[in-house]
Amino acid sequence: MKPIQQPASDARIVILTGAGISQESGLETFRDPDGIWSKVRIEDVATPEAFAADPDRVHAFYNMRRKRALTLNLEPNAAHKALAELEARWPGEVLVVTQNVDSFHERAGTTNLIHMHGRHAEARCNHCSHVVPWSGDMSVDVVCEGCAKPGGIRPNVVWFGEMPLQMDRIQAALFECDLFISIGTSGNVYPAAGFVGLMRKMGRGHTVELNLEPSTGASLFAESHYGKATDIVPRYVAALLNDQT
Ligand code: BV8
């Protein structure tokens, strides 16, 4: 890996992750040639309109992905573990903002974590917004324990056209961060794809892209390292921490 630009030892770090960090754990990405959106249309399974039109189809799509993510004994990989080690050993604050709905970051030990697009492991009621942990299949027959109505239970994920979660907290962290690292995301989905542009507009902080290949926003990053996440993320984190020892 080419030399990294070392931040101050108390730098506040915000890390954005996408599907690429979970690819080597066995989960499909979205926009790679054989990715999820090459097999099904966003408009058919990942919008509120799709759920209203055909809830069974949307539930089947998420039931299949939840089952794969939660029950196929898939494990966090070295990249997830490296970010957990960085949080544990870095003197300054480290916040992971993930677009992913899997649970690999928390299972690897990351605690300061925001799932801005929600989580497979939760259900939410469209009638009363009650959120509950969930691991099995979901269907329109499920009765919400909050409002006792059927038909409203849906995956607690953020669909296209819905507001991502905890955006105020994310923006506050970006306004103060000294180092913004983007890992395993193609930079196609907003507002996440706009975070690096926000950093540039503020004219502060250093920006780094760690990805298999240059993302749509690659030119906006001050530093970049390309390769598989399980290779470049542990090496980048080791370089950050080496200067701490
Ligand atoms: C909203 C849910 C507004 C669960 C997902 C401008 C501003 C604001 C909004 C928009 C805008 N322009 C357009 C919009 C609308 C839309 C949008 O961005 N559309 C795109 C398609 C143009 N955005 C929205 O609708 C968002 N909501 O803006 O609300 C609003 C305002 C007021 C009131 C109400 C609402 C909501 C977006 C969230 C949608 N939900 N997921 C689920 O099904 O999973 S998005 C989905 O895409 C996933 O979350 C995924 O994580 C995310 C981004 O994809 P990536 O993670 O980047 O994955 P991808 O496959 O694309 O790339 C993988 C990368 O990894 C590649 O670069 C690859 O090279 C790399 N890679 C692969 N293998 C490896 C690797 N890297 C390293 N190692 C490897 N081994």
Short mmCIF file of N, CA and C and ligand atoms in Angstrom, two decimals, residues 18-20 23-24 29-32 62 65 99-101 117 157-164 184-191 211-213 227-229, ligand 1:
data_model
loop_
_atom_site.label_atom_id
_atom_site.label_comp_id
_atom_site.label_asym_id
_atom_site.label_seq_id
_atom_site.Cartn_x
_atom_site.Cartn_y
_atom_site.Cartn_z
N GLY A 18 -20.28 0.61 2.63
CA GLY A 18 -21.32 0.12 1.72
C GLY A 18 -21.15 -1.37 1.50
N ALA A 19 -21.94 -1.88 0.58
CA ALA A 19 -22.05 -3.33 0.37
C ALA A 19 -20.71 -3.99 0.09
N GLY A 20 -19.74 -3.25 -0.43
CA GLY A 20 -18.43 -3.84 -0.77
C GLY A 20 -17.69 -4.35 0.43
N GLN A 23 -18.94 -7.89 0.98
CA GLN A 23 -18.91 -8.83 -0.17
C GLN A 23 -18.09 -10.06 0.15
N GLU A 24 -16.95 -9.90 0.81
CA GLU A 24 -16.10 -11.08 1.09
C GLU A 24 -16.62 -11.89 2.27
N THR A 29 -23.28 -7.57 -3.60
CA THR A 29 -23.39 -6.11 -3.65
C THR A 29 -24.59 -5.77 -4.52
N PHE A 30 -24.78 -4.50 -4.78
CA PHE A 30 -25.96 -4.07 -5.54
C PHE A 30 -25.66 -3.83 -7.01
N ARG A 31 -24.52 -3.18 -7.28
CA ARG A 31 -24.30 -2.70 -8.65
C ARG A 31 -23.12 -3.37 -9.35
N ASP A 32 -22.53 -4.38 -8.71
CA ASP A 32 -21.53 -5.14 -9.45
C ASP A 32 -22.25 -5.92 -10.54
N TYR A 62 -36.99 -9.41 0.83
CA TYR A 62 -36.22 -9.19 2.06
C TYR A 62 -36.10 -10.45 2.91
N ARG A 65 -33.09 -12.18 1.53
CA ARG A 65 -31.81 -11.53 1.90
C ARG A 65 -31.55 -11.63 3.40
N GLN A 99 -24.29 1.99 5.20
CA GLN A 99 -25.47 1.91 4.33
C GLN A 99 -26.01 0.49 4.36
N ASN A 100 -25.23 -0.41 4.95
CA ASN A 100 -25.59 -1.82 4.92
C ASN A 100 -26.63 -2.16 5.97
N VAL A 101 -27.43 -3.16 5.67
CA VAL A 101 -28.49 -3.57 6.60
C VAL A 101 -28.13 -4.89 7.28
N HIS A 117 -29.44 3.16 6.62
CA HIS A 117 -30.48 2.59 5.77
C HIS A 117 -31.24 1.48 6.47
N VAL A 157 -35.99 -1.17 7.00
CA VAL A 157 -34.94 -0.65 6.12
C VAL A 157 -35.46 0.62 5.45
N VAL A 158 -34.54 1.47 4.98
CA VAL A 158 -34.94 2.73 4.34
C VAL A 158 -35.04 2.48 2.84
N TRP A 159 -36.22 2.62 2.28
CA TRP A 159 -36.41 2.43 0.84
C TRP A 159 -36.12 3.71 0.08
N PHE A 160 -36.00 3.63 -1.21
CA PHE A 160 -35.77 4.82 -2.04
C PHE A 160 -36.99 5.74 -1.90
N GLY A 161 -36.69 7.02 -1.64
CA GLY A 161 -37.78 7.99 -1.43
C GLY A 161 -38.09 8.16 0.04
N GLU A 162 -37.45 7.36 0.91
CA GLU A 162 -37.63 7.52 2.36
C GLU A 162 -36.38 8.18 2.95
N MET A 163 -36.56 8.90 4.03
CA MET A 163 -35.46 9.62 4.66
C MET A 163 -34.54 8.65 5.41
N PRO A 164 -33.25 8.67 5.10
CA PRO A 164 -32.32 7.82 5.87
C PRO A 164 -32.36 8.18 7.36
N GLY A 184 -16.01 0.54 0.33
CA GLY A 184 -16.90 -0.44 -0.29
C GLY A 184 -18.23 0.12 -0.73
N THR A 185 -18.22 1.35 -1.26
CA THR A 185 -19.46 1.90 -1.79
C THR A 185 -19.20 2.53 -3.15
N SER A 186 -20.18 2.37 -4.05
CA SER A 186 -20.00 2.85 -5.43
C SER A 186 -20.29 4.33 -5.56
N GLY A 187 -20.82 4.93 -4.48
CA GLY A 187 -21.08 6.38 -4.53
C GLY A 187 -22.24 6.74 -5.44
N ASN A 188 -23.25 5.89 -5.50
CA ASN A 188 -24.41 6.14 -6.37
C ASN A 188 -25.66 6.55 -5.61
N VAL A 189 -25.70 6.29 -4.30
CA VAL A 189 -26.95 6.50 -3.56
C VAL A 189 -26.79 7.70 -2.63
N TYR A 190 -27.71 8.62 -2.79
CA TYR A 190 -27.69 9.83 -1.95
C TYR A 190 -28.66 9.65 -0.79
N PRO A 191 -28.48 10.39 0.29
CA PRO A 191 -27.46 11.42 0.54
C PRO A 191 -26.08 10.88 0.90
N ASN A 211 -11.57 1.12 -1.74
CA ASN A 211 -12.57 0.45 -2.55
C ASN A 211 -11.90 -0.52 -3.53
N LEU A 212 -12.74 -1.44 -4.08
CA LEU A 212 -12.15 -2.36 -5.06
C LEU A 212 -11.70 -1.61 -6.29
N GLU A 213 -12.49 -0.58 -6.66
CA GLU A 213 -12.17 0.21 -7.85
C GLU A 213 -12.68 1.63 -7.63
N GLY A 227 -8.32 -2.03 -3.83
CA GLY A 227 -8.07 -3.45 -3.63
C GLY A 227 -9.23 -4.05 -2.86
N LYS A 228 -9.13 -5.32 -2.51
CA LYS A 228 -10.19 -5.98 -1.75
C LYS A 228 -10.22 -5.43 -0.32
N ALA A 229 -11.39 -5.27 0.23
CA ALA A 229 -11.53 -4.68 1.56
C ALA A 229 -10.76 -5.47 2.62
C1 BV8 B 1 -33.84 10.16 0.21
C2 BV8 B 1 -32.11 -0.17 1.71
C3 BV8 B 1 -35.18 12.05 0.53
C4 BV8 B 1 -32.13 -1.52 2.21
C5 BV8 B 1 -31.05 1.35 0.21
C6 BV8 B 1 -30.03 13.52 -4.28
C7 BV8 B 1 -30.21 13.82 -2.93
C8 BV8 B 1 -31.06 13.05 -2.14
C9 BV8 B 1 -31.72 11.95 -2.69
C10 BV8 B 1 -31.53 11.64 -4.03
C11 BV8 B 1 -30.68 12.42 -4.81
N1 BV8 B 1 -30.69 11.89 -6.05
C12 BV8 B 1 -31.49 10.81 -6.07
C13 BV8 B 1 -32.03 10.64 -4.87
C14 BV8 B 1 -32.98 9.59 -4.51
C15 BV8 B 1 -32.31 8.30 -4.03
C16 BV8 B 1 -31.05 7.98 -4.75
O1 BV8 B 1 -29.95 8.28 -4.29
N2 BV8 B 1 -31.19 7.33 -5.89
C17 BV8 B 1 -30.03 6.91 -6.65
C18 BV8 B 1 -30.27 5.52 -7.22
C19 BV8 B 1 -29.75 7.95 -7.70
N3 BV8 B 1 -32.04 8.39 -2.61
C20 BV8 B 1 -33.04 8.07 -1.76
O2 BV8 B 1 -34.16 7.80 -2.11
C21 BV8 B 1 -32.70 8.12 -0.28
N4 BV8 B 1 -33.73 8.88 0.38
O3 BV8 B 1 -33.08 10.80 -0.45
O4 BV8 B 1 -34.92 10.69 0.83
C22 BV8 B 1 -36.30 12.49 1.37
C23 BV8 B 1 -36.35 13.80 1.73
C24 BV8 B 1 -37.39 14.23 2.50
C25 BV8 B 1 -38.36 13.33 2.95
C26 BV8 B 1 -38.29 12.00 2.59
C27 BV8 B 1 -37.26 11.56 1.80
C28 BV8 B 1 -32.74 6.74 0.37
C29 BV8 B 1 -31.67 5.87 -0.17
C30 BV8 B 1 -31.64 4.54 0.59
C31 BV8 B 1 -32.19 3.45 -0.27
N5 BV8 B 1 -32.03 2.17 0.40
N6 BV8 B 1 -31.00 0.20 0.83
C32 BV8 B 1 -31.66 -2.52 1.25
O5 BV8 B 1 -32.46 -2.98 0.41
O6 BV8 B 1 -30.46 -2.86 1.36
S1 BV8 B 1 -29.82 1.79 -0.85
C33 BV8 B 1 -28.75 0.53 -1.23
O7 BV8 B 1 -27.69 1.14 -1.98
C34 BV8 B 1 -28.05 -0.10 -0.06
O8 BV8 B 1 -28.25 0.58 1.15
C35 BV8 B 1 -26.58 0.06 -0.47
O9 BV8 B 1 -25.73 -0.01 0.59
C36 BV8 B 1 -26.67 1.37 -1.07
C37 BV8 B 1 -25.50 1.92 -1.77
O10 BV8 B 1 -24.95 0.89 -2.57
P1 BV8 B 1 -23.45 0.45 -2.24
O11 BV8 B 1 -23.38 0.07 -0.81
O12 BV8 B 1 -22.52 1.50 -2.70
O13 BV8 B 1 -23.32 -0.87 -3.09
P2 BV8 B 1 -22.92 -0.97 -4.64
O14 BV8 B 1 -23.18 -2.36 -5.06
O15 BV8 B 1 -23.53 0.16 -5.41
O16 BV8 B 1 -21.34 -0.71 -4.64
C38 BV8 B 1 -20.47 -1.64 -4.00
C39 BV8 B 1 -19.07 -1.09 -4.12
O17 BV8 B 1 -18.18 -1.98 -3.44
C40 BV8 B 1 -18.56 -1.00 -5.56
O18 BV8 B 1 -17.89 0.24 -5.74
C41 BV8 B 1 -17.57 -2.16 -5.67
O19 BV8 B 1 -16.50 -1.86 -6.54
C42 BV8 B 1 -17.08 -2.30 -4.25
N7 BV8 B 1 -16.66 -3.66 -3.90
C43 BV8 B 1 -17.21 -4.84 -4.30
N8 BV8 B 1 -16.55 -5.86 -3.71
C44 BV8 B 1 -15.58 -5.32 -2.94
C45 BV8 B 1 -15.65 -3.91 -3.04
N9 BV8 B 1 -14.81 -3.09 -2.40
C46 BV8 B 1 -13.87 -3.67 -1.61
N10 BV8 B 1 -13.74 -5.00 -1.46
C47 BV8 B 1 -14.57 -5.85 -2.09
N11 BV8 B 1 -14.42 -7.18 -1.93
#
